[in-house]
Tab-separated table of N, CA and C in Angstrom:
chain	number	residue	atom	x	y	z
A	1433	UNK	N	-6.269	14.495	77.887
A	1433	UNK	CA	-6.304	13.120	77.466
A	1433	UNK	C	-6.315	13.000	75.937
A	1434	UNK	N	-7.058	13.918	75.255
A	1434	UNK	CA	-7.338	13.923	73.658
A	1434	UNK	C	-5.731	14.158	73.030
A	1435	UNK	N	-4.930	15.145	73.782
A	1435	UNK	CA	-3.620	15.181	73.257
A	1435	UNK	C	-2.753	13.926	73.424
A	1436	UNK	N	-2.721	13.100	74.888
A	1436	UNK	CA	-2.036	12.169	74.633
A	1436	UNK	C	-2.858	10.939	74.015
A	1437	UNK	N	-3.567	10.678	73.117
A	1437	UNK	CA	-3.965	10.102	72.506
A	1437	UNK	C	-3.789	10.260	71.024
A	1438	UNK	N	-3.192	11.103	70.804
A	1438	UNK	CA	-3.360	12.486	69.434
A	1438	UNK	C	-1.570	11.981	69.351
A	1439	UNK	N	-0.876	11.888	70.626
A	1439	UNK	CA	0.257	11.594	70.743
A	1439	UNK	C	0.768	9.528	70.253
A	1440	UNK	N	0.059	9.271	71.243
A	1440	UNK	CA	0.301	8.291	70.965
A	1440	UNK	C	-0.229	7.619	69.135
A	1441	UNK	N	-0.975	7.863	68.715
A	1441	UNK	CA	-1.659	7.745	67.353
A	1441	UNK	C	-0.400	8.003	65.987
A	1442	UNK	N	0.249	9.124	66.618
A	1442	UNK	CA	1.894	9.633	66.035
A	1442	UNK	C	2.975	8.635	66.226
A	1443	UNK	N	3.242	8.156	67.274
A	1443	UNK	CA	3.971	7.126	67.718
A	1443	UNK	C	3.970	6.261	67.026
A	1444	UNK	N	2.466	5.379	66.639
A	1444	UNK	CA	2.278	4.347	65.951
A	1444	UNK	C	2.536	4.413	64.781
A	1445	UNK	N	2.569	5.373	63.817
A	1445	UNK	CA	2.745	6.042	62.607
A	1445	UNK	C	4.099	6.092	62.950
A	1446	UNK	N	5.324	6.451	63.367
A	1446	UNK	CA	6.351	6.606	63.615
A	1446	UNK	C	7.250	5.429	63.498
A	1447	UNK	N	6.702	4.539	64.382
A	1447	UNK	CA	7.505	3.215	64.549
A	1447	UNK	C	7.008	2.306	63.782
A	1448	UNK	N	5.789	2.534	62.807
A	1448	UNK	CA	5.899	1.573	61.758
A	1448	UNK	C	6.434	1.787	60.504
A	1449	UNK	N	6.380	3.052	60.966
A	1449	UNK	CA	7.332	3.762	59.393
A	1449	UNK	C	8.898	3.413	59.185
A	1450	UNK	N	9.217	3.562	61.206
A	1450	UNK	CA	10.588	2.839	61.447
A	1450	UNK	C	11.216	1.244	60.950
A	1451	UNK	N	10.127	0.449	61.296
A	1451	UNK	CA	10.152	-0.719	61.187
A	1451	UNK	C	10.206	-1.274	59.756
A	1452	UNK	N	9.095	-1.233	58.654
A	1452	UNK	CA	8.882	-1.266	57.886
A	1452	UNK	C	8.709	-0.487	56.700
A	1453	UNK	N	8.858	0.589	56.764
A	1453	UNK	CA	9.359	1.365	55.822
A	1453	UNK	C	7.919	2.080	55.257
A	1454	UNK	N	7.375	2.068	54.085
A	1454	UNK	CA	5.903	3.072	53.679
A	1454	UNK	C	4.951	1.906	54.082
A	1455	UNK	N	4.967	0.693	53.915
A	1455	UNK	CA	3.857	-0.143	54.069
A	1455	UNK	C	4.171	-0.351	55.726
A	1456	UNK	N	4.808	0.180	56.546
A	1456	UNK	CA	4.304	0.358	58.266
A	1456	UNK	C	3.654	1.145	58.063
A	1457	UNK	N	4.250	2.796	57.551
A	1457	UNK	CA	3.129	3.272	57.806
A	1457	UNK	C	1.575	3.545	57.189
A	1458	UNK	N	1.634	2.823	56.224
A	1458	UNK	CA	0.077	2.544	56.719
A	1458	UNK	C	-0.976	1.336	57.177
A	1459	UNK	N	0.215	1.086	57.817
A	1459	UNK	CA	-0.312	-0.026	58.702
A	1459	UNK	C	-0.393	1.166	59.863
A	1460	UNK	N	0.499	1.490	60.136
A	1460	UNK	CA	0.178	2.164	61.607
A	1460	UNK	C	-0.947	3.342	61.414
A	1461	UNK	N	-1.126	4.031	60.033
A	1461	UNK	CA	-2.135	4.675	59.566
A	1461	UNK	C	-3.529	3.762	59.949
A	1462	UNK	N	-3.317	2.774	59.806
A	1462	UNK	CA	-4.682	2.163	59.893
A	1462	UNK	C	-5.079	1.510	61.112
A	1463	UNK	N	-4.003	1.376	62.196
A	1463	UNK	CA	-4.296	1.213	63.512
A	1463	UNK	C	-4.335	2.108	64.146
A	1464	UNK	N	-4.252	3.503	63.853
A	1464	UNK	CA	-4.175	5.060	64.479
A	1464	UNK	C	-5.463	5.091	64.158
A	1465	UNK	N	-5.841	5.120	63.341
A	1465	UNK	CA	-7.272	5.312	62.544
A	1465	UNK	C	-8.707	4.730	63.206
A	1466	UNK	N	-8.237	3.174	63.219
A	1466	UNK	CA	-9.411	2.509	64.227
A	1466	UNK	C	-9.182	3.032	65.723
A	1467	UNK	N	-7.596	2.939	66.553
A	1467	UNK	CA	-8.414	3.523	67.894
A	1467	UNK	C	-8.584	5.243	67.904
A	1468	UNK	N	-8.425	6.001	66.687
A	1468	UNK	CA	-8.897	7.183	67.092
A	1468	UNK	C	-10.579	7.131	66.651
A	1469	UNK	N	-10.975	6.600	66.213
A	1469	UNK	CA	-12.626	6.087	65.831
A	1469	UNK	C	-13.064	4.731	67.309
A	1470	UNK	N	-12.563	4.385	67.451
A	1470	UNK	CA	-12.834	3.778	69.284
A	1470	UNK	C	-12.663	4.533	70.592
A	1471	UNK	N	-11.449	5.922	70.570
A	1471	UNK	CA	-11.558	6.988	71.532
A	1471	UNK	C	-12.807	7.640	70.983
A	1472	UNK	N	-12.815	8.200	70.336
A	1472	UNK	CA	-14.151	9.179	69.456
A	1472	UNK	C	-15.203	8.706	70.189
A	1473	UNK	N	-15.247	7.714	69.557
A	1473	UNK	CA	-16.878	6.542	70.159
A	1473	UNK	C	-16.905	6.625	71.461
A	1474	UNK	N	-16.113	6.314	72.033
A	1474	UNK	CA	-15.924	6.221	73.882
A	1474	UNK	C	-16.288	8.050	74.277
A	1475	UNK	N	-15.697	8.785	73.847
A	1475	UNK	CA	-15.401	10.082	74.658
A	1475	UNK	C	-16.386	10.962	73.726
A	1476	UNK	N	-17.069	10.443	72.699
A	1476	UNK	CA	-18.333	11.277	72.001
A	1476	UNK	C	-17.746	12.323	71.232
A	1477	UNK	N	-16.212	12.612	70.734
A	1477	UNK	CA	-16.156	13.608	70.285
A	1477	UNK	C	-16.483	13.458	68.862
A	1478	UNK	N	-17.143	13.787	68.290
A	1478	UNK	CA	-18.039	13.471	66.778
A	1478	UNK	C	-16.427	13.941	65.611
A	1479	UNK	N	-15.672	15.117	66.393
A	1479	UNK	CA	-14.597	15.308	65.525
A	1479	UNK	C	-13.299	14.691	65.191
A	1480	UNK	N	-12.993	14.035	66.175
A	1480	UNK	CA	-12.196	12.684	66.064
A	1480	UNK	C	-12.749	11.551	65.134
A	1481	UNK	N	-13.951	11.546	65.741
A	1481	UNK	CA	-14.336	10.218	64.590
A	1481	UNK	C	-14.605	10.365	63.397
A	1482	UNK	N	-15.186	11.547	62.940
A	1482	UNK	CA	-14.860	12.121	61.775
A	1482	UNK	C	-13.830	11.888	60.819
A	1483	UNK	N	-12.641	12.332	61.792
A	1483	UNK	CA	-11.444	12.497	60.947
A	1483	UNK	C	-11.044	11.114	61.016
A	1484	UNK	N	-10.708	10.102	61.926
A	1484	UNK	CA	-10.569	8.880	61.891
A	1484	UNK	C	-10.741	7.982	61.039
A	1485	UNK	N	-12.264	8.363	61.022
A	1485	UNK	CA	-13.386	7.729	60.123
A	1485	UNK	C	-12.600	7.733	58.469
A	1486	UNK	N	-12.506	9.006	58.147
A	1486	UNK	CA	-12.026	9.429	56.754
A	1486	UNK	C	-10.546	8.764	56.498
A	1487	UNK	N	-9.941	8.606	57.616
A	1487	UNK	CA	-8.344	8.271	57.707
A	1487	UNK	C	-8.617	6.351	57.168
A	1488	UNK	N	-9.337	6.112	58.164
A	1488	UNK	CA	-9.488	4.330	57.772
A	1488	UNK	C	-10.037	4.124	56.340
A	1489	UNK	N	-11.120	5.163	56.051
A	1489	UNK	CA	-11.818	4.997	54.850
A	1489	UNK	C	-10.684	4.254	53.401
A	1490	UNK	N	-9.700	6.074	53.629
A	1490	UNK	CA	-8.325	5.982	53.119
A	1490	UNK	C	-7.674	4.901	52.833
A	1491	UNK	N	-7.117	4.809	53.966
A	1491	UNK	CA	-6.395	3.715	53.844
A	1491	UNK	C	-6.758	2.219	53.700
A	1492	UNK	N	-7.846	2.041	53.530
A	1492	UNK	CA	-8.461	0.778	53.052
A	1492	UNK	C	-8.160	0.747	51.667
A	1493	UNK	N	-9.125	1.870	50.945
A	1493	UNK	CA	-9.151	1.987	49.943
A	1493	UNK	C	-8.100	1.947	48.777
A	1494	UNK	N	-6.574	2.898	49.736
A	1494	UNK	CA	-4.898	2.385	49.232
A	1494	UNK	C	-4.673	1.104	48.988
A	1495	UNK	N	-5.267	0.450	50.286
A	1495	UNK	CA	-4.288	-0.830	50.566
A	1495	UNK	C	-5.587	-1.956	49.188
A	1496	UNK	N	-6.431	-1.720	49.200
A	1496	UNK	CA	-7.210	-2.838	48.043
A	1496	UNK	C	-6.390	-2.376	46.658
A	1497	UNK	N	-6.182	-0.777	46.592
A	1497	UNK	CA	-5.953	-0.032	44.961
A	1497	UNK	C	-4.653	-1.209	44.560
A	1498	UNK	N	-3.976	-1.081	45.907
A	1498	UNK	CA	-2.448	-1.460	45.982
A	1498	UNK	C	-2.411	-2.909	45.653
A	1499	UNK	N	-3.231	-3.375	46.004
A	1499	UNK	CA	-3.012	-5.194	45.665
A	1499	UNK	C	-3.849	-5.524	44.261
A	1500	UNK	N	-4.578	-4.841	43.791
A	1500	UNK	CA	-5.539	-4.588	42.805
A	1500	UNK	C	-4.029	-4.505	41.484
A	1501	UNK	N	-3.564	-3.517	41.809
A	1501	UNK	CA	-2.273	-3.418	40.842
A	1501	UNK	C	-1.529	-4.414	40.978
A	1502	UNK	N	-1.273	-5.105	42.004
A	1502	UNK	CA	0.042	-6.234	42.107
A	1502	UNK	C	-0.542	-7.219	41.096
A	1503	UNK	N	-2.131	-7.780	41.565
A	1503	UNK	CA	-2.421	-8.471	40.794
A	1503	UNK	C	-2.535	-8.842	39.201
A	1504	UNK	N	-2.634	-7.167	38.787
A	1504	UNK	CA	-2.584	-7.217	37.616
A	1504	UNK	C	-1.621	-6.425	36.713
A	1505	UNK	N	-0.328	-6.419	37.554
A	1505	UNK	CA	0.803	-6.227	37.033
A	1505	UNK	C	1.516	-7.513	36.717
A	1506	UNK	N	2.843	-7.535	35.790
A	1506	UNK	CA	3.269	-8.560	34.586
A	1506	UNK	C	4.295	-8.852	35.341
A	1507	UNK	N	4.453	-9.058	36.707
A	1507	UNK	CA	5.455	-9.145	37.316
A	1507	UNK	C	5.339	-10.648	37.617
């Protein structure tokens, strides 16, 4: 079950990368992220959520850096 979950998490990363280009994927980075930190939680594996955990951290932190610059770029 941990693999097709591990699978599907890729998928989402895949087809938003398809769709939208670097800002899918980390959108899909960041919806891979929360349900691999909601499987984790459910199925107790402390190492999923771990890594999850660190993945959302991430990509939060991109996506504020990222608008942080828009804002205060002369554009």
């Amino acid at each position: 079950m941990k693999r097709n979950i591990l699978i599907t998490m890729g998928i989402l990363i895949l087809v938003g990368f398809a769709v939208q280009g670097i800002f899918g994927a980390v959108a899909g980075i960041f919806v891979a992220s929360i349900i691999g930190v909601v499987y984790g939680a459910m199925k107790q594996d402390k190492l999923l959520v771990k890594w999850s955990s660190i993945a959302l951290v991430i990509t939060i932190l991109c996506v504020i850096l990222f608008y942080v610059g828009l804002i205060n770029s002369d554009m």
